[in-house]
Amino acid sequence: MTAFGQSAPEIVPQTLPPPASRMLPAGPPAPMTVALHGGLRIQLPISQGRVTAIGYHSTSDGALALSPLGRQGNEGALVRLAHKIFGGGHGRFVYYQLNGGETDVLDVGAAPGTDVYAPVDGTVTGISDFVLNGQVYGSRIDIQPSAAPSLVVSLTQLTADPALTVGSTVAASSTKIGRVIDLSGVERQALARFTQDAGNHVALVVRPAATVALP
């Protein structure tokens, strides 16, 4: 699969490890593209050995649709039949559609406290409170990708790393930006249908830079 024209390198989804490996120590993730938006590649922000599940769902706040890589694990019978006849739907890691057919939000599941790394190369343009039902739960981190400066990648449901500041330069799959927080006591998390835990995760969206709200 190529997404950047004839001269672009091939993007090959990689295999996520089995659940037993999540007990092993984990550092930064191996570089692994999990989603695309035009020419922007979204890298896995969690070490492969710590991922519990990957899911997509909709939002109503202006996020742009992502193009998932991998294979949908809960696609319907008609879609499976279409893929069998016409091809497509292949990939060496699995993601799940959490509601509807939209792919506005990427949820990458991991246990609370798991390190989160930058999903793109770029510059931190905002670190603000993440507010849910009027209460603050961790941070929202906004990153302007160097490959797509007209966009902003926003991550929530994590606490920001103390070393991270507005203006910090980050490198995909290398710069630690925070840790996953526990929201199991606050909301019922849809990703839990496909994990063996409460479904905690880091959430990622892409928006046009002009639509990112100031803290």
Short mmCIF file of C-alpha atoms in Angstrom, two decimals:
data_model
loop_
_atom_site.label_atom_id
_atom_site.label_comp_id
_atom_site.label_asym_id
_atom_site.label_seq_id
_atom_site.Cartn_x
_atom_site.Cartn_y
_atom_site.Cartn_z
CA MET A 1 0.00 0.00 0.00
CA THR A 2 1.36 3.41 -0.92
CA ALA A 3 -0.19 6.70 0.13
CA PHE A 4 2.28 9.33 -1.03
CA GLY A 5 2.60 8.82 -4.79
CA GLN A 6 4.87 6.68 -6.85
CA SER A 7 8.08 7.68 -5.09
CA ALA A 8 6.79 7.00 -1.58
CA PRO A 9 8.04 4.00 0.39
CA GLU A 10 5.71 1.13 1.04
CA ILE A 11 3.94 1.16 4.39
CA VAL A 12 3.81 -2.30 5.90
CA PRO A 13 1.69 -2.80 9.02
CA GLN A 14 3.57 -4.82 11.62
CA THR A 15 2.47 -7.46 14.04
CA LEU A 16 1.59 -6.49 17.59
CA PRO A 17 2.93 -8.96 20.18
CA PRO A 18 0.73 -11.33 22.19
CA PRO A 19 -0.67 -10.22 25.57
CA ALA A 20 1.96 -12.13 27.58
CA SER A 21 4.69 -9.79 26.36
CA ARG A 22 2.99 -6.85 28.08
CA MET A 23 4.52 -8.02 31.34
CA LEU A 24 8.03 -7.35 30.00
CA PRO A 25 9.82 -4.00 30.48
CA ALA A 26 9.01 -1.61 27.65
CA GLY A 27 10.80 1.41 26.23
CA PRO A 28 9.87 3.51 23.20
CA PRO A 29 7.80 1.82 20.50
CA ALA A 30 9.45 0.53 17.36
CA PRO A 31 8.50 2.91 14.51
CA MET A 32 5.15 1.70 13.21
CA THR A 33 2.60 3.64 11.15
CA VAL A 34 -0.93 2.85 12.34
CA ALA A 35 -2.96 5.53 10.55
CA LEU A 36 -2.74 8.15 7.82
CA HIS A 37 -4.26 11.53 7.08
CA GLY A 38 -3.23 12.49 3.59
CA GLY A 39 0.56 12.66 3.67
CA LEU A 40 0.73 12.59 7.48
CA ARG A 41 1.75 9.31 9.07
CA ILE A 42 0.59 8.62 12.61
CA GLN A 43 3.04 6.42 14.49
CA LEU A 44 2.08 4.11 17.33
CA PRO A 45 2.53 6.19 20.53
CA ILE A 46 2.71 3.20 22.90
CA SER A 47 5.32 0.45 23.00
CA GLN A 48 4.02 -2.56 21.07
CA GLY A 49 4.46 -4.74 24.14
CA ARG A 50 2.09 -2.53 26.18
CA VAL A 51 -0.78 -2.10 23.71
CA THR A 52 -4.03 -3.75 24.79
CA ALA A 53 -6.13 -2.83 21.73
CA ILE A 54 -6.51 -0.20 19.03
CA GLY A 55 -9.87 1.37 18.22
CA TYR A 56 -11.52 4.15 16.22
CA HIS A 57 -14.68 6.16 16.84
CA SER A 58 -16.42 9.40 15.93
CA THR A 59 -16.37 12.83 17.52
CA SER A 60 -18.30 16.03 16.85
CA ASP A 61 -15.56 18.58 17.53
CA GLY A 62 -14.06 19.06 14.09
CA ALA A 63 -11.54 16.24 14.01
CA LEU A 64 -10.47 15.00 10.59
CA ALA A 65 -11.00 11.41 9.50
CA LEU A 66 -8.01 9.08 9.74
CA SER A 67 -7.27 6.19 7.40
CA PRO A 68 -6.54 3.13 9.56
CA LEU A 69 -3.89 0.63 8.58
CA GLY A 70 -4.12 -2.98 9.67
CA ARG A 71 -7.21 -5.15 9.66
CA GLN A 72 -10.57 -4.43 11.28
CA GLY A 73 -11.26 -7.15 13.81
CA ASN A 74 -15.02 -6.60 14.10
CA GLU A 75 -16.09 -5.85 10.54
CA GLY A 76 -19.52 -7.08 9.48
CA ALA A 77 -20.30 -10.08 7.31
CA LEU A 78 -21.05 -7.97 4.20
CA VAL A 79 -17.75 -6.12 4.50
CA ARG A 80 -15.87 -9.40 4.94
CA LEU A 81 -17.59 -10.76 1.83
CA ALA A 82 -16.68 -7.64 -0.16
CA HIS A 83 -13.06 -7.92 0.90
CA LYS A 84 -13.05 -11.58 -0.09
CA ILE A 85 -14.39 -10.74 -3.54
CA PHE A 86 -12.66 -7.45 -4.26
CA GLY A 87 -9.65 -7.63 -1.95
CA GLY A 88 -8.62 -5.28 0.84
CA GLY A 89 -9.03 -5.46 4.60
CA HIS A 90 -5.63 -7.04 5.12
CA GLY A 91 -2.98 -6.17 7.67
CA ARG A 92 -0.81 -7.76 10.28
CA PHE A 93 -2.30 -5.98 13.26
CA VAL A 94 -5.94 -5.60 14.27
CA TYR A 95 -8.01 -2.53 15.08
CA TYR A 96 -11.66 -2.26 16.15
CA GLN A 97 -14.47 0.07 15.12
CA LEU A 98 -15.94 1.30 18.41
CA ASN A 99 -19.04 3.03 17.04
CA GLY A 100 -20.51 3.75 13.63
CA GLY A 101 -18.12 3.77 10.72
CA GLU A 102 -16.18 6.93 11.55
CA THR A 103 -12.45 7.05 12.22
CA ASP A 104 -12.10 10.54 13.69
CA VAL A 105 -10.49 9.42 16.96
CA LEU A 106 -7.72 6.86 17.40
CA ASP A 107 -7.67 5.14 20.81
CA VAL A 108 -4.53 3.18 21.71
CA GLY A 109 -5.17 1.08 24.79
CA ALA A 110 -2.64 0.61 27.58
CA ALA A 111 -2.59 0.27 31.35
CA PRO A 112 -2.49 3.46 33.45
CA GLY A 113 1.05 4.70 33.93
CA THR A 114 2.23 3.44 30.55
CA ASP A 115 4.62 5.82 28.81
CA VAL A 116 3.27 7.69 25.77
CA TYR A 117 5.57 8.81 22.95
CA ALA A 118 5.13 11.39 20.22
CA PRO A 119 3.15 10.01 17.25
CA VAL A 120 4.72 12.50 14.80
CA ASP A 121 7.83 14.62 14.39
CA GLY A 122 7.00 18.20 15.25
CA THR A 123 6.72 20.99 17.80
CA VAL A 124 4.54 21.16 20.91
CA THR A 125 2.15 24.08 20.45
CA GLY A 126 -0.03 23.56 23.51
CA ILE A 127 -0.25 21.81 26.87
CA SER A 128 -3.60 22.34 28.56
CA ASP A 129 -6.05 20.68 30.94
CA PHE A 130 -8.21 17.86 29.63
CA VAL A 131 -11.70 18.54 30.96
CA LEU A 132 -14.35 15.84 31.19
CA ASN A 133 -17.78 16.56 32.69
CA GLY A 134 -16.45 19.76 34.20
CA GLN A 135 -13.48 18.10 35.91
CA VAL A 136 -9.82 18.12 34.95
CA TYR A 137 -8.31 14.73 34.12
CA GLY A 138 -4.74 14.98 32.97
CA SER A 139 -3.62 16.99 29.97
CA ARG A 140 -4.16 17.69 26.31
CA ILE A 141 -0.98 17.93 24.27
CA ASP A 142 -1.05 19.62 20.86
CA ILE A 143 1.73 18.92 18.36
CA GLN A 144 2.24 20.69 15.04
CA PRO A 145 3.68 18.05 12.68
CA SER A 146 6.75 19.14 10.75
CA ALA A 147 5.44 17.19 7.73
CA ALA A 148 2.03 18.93 7.83
CA PRO A 149 2.25 22.33 9.58
CA SER A 150 -1.35 23.21 8.68
CA LEU A 151 -2.53 20.44 11.02
CA VAL A 152 -2.37 19.78 14.75
CA VAL A 153 -2.24 16.34 16.37
CA SER A 154 -3.88 16.39 19.80
CA LEU A 155 -3.50 13.69 22.46
CA THR A 156 -5.64 13.37 25.59
CA GLN A 157 -6.20 10.97 28.48
CA LEU A 158 -2.61 11.28 29.61
CA THR A 159 -0.51 13.36 31.98
CA ALA A 160 2.14 15.49 30.32
CA ASP A 161 5.78 14.64 30.98
CA PRO A 162 7.30 17.29 33.31
CA ALA A 163 10.12 17.91 30.83
CA LEU A 164 7.68 18.79 28.04
CA THR A 165 7.03 22.49 27.37
CA VAL A 166 5.36 24.55 24.67
CA GLY A 167 7.95 24.93 21.95
CA SER A 168 9.57 21.55 22.64
CA THR A 169 10.67 19.65 19.55
CA VAL A 170 9.52 16.02 19.55
CA ALA A 171 10.50 13.02 17.48
CA ALA A 172 8.04 10.27 16.55
CA SER A 173 8.47 7.00 18.47
CA SER A 174 11.33 8.55 20.44
CA THR A 175 10.27 11.53 22.59
CA LYS A 176 8.32 10.66 25.72
CA ILE A 177 5.42 13.08 26.12
CA GLY A 178 3.44 11.64 29.03
CA ARG A 179 1.72 8.68 30.66
CA VAL A 180 -1.71 7.09 30.31
CA ILE A 181 -4.16 8.02 33.10
CA ASP A 182 -6.89 5.90 34.69
CA LEU A 183 -10.39 7.01 33.68
CA SER A 184 -12.11 3.74 34.60
CA GLY A 185 -13.90 5.39 37.53
CA VAL A 186 -15.11 8.30 35.43
CA GLU A 187 -16.54 6.82 32.26
CA ARG A 188 -17.33 3.50 30.64
CA GLN A 189 -14.64 3.11 28.02
CA ALA A 190 -15.68 1.51 24.74
CA LEU A 191 -12.27 -0.05 24.17
CA ALA A 192 -12.89 -2.31 27.18
CA ARG A 193 -15.07 -4.52 24.95
CA PHE A 194 -11.88 -5.66 23.23
CA THR A 195 -9.41 -5.76 26.12
CA GLN A 196 -9.01 -7.71 29.35
CA ASP A 197 -9.02 -4.56 31.47
CA ALA A 198 -10.99 -1.32 31.88
CA GLY A 199 -10.06 -0.06 28.43
CA ASN A 200 -7.82 2.83 29.48
CA HIS A 201 -6.07 4.42 26.53
CA VAL A 202 -4.51 7.50 25.01
CA ALA A 203 -6.76 9.24 22.48
CA LEU A 204 -5.47 10.99 19.36
CA VAL A 205 -7.15 13.30 16.86
CA VAL A 206 -6.00 15.44 13.91
CA ARG A 207 -7.50 18.87 13.28
CA PRO A 208 -6.79 21.87 11.05
CA ALA A 209 -4.47 24.15 13.02
CA ALA A 210 -6.91 27.07 12.93
CA THR A 211 -9.60 25.07 14.79
CA VAL A 212 -7.52 24.15 17.85
CA ALA A 213 -9.03 25.96 20.81
CA LEU A 214 -6.78 27.96 23.09
CA PRO A 215 -6.57 26.68 26.71
#
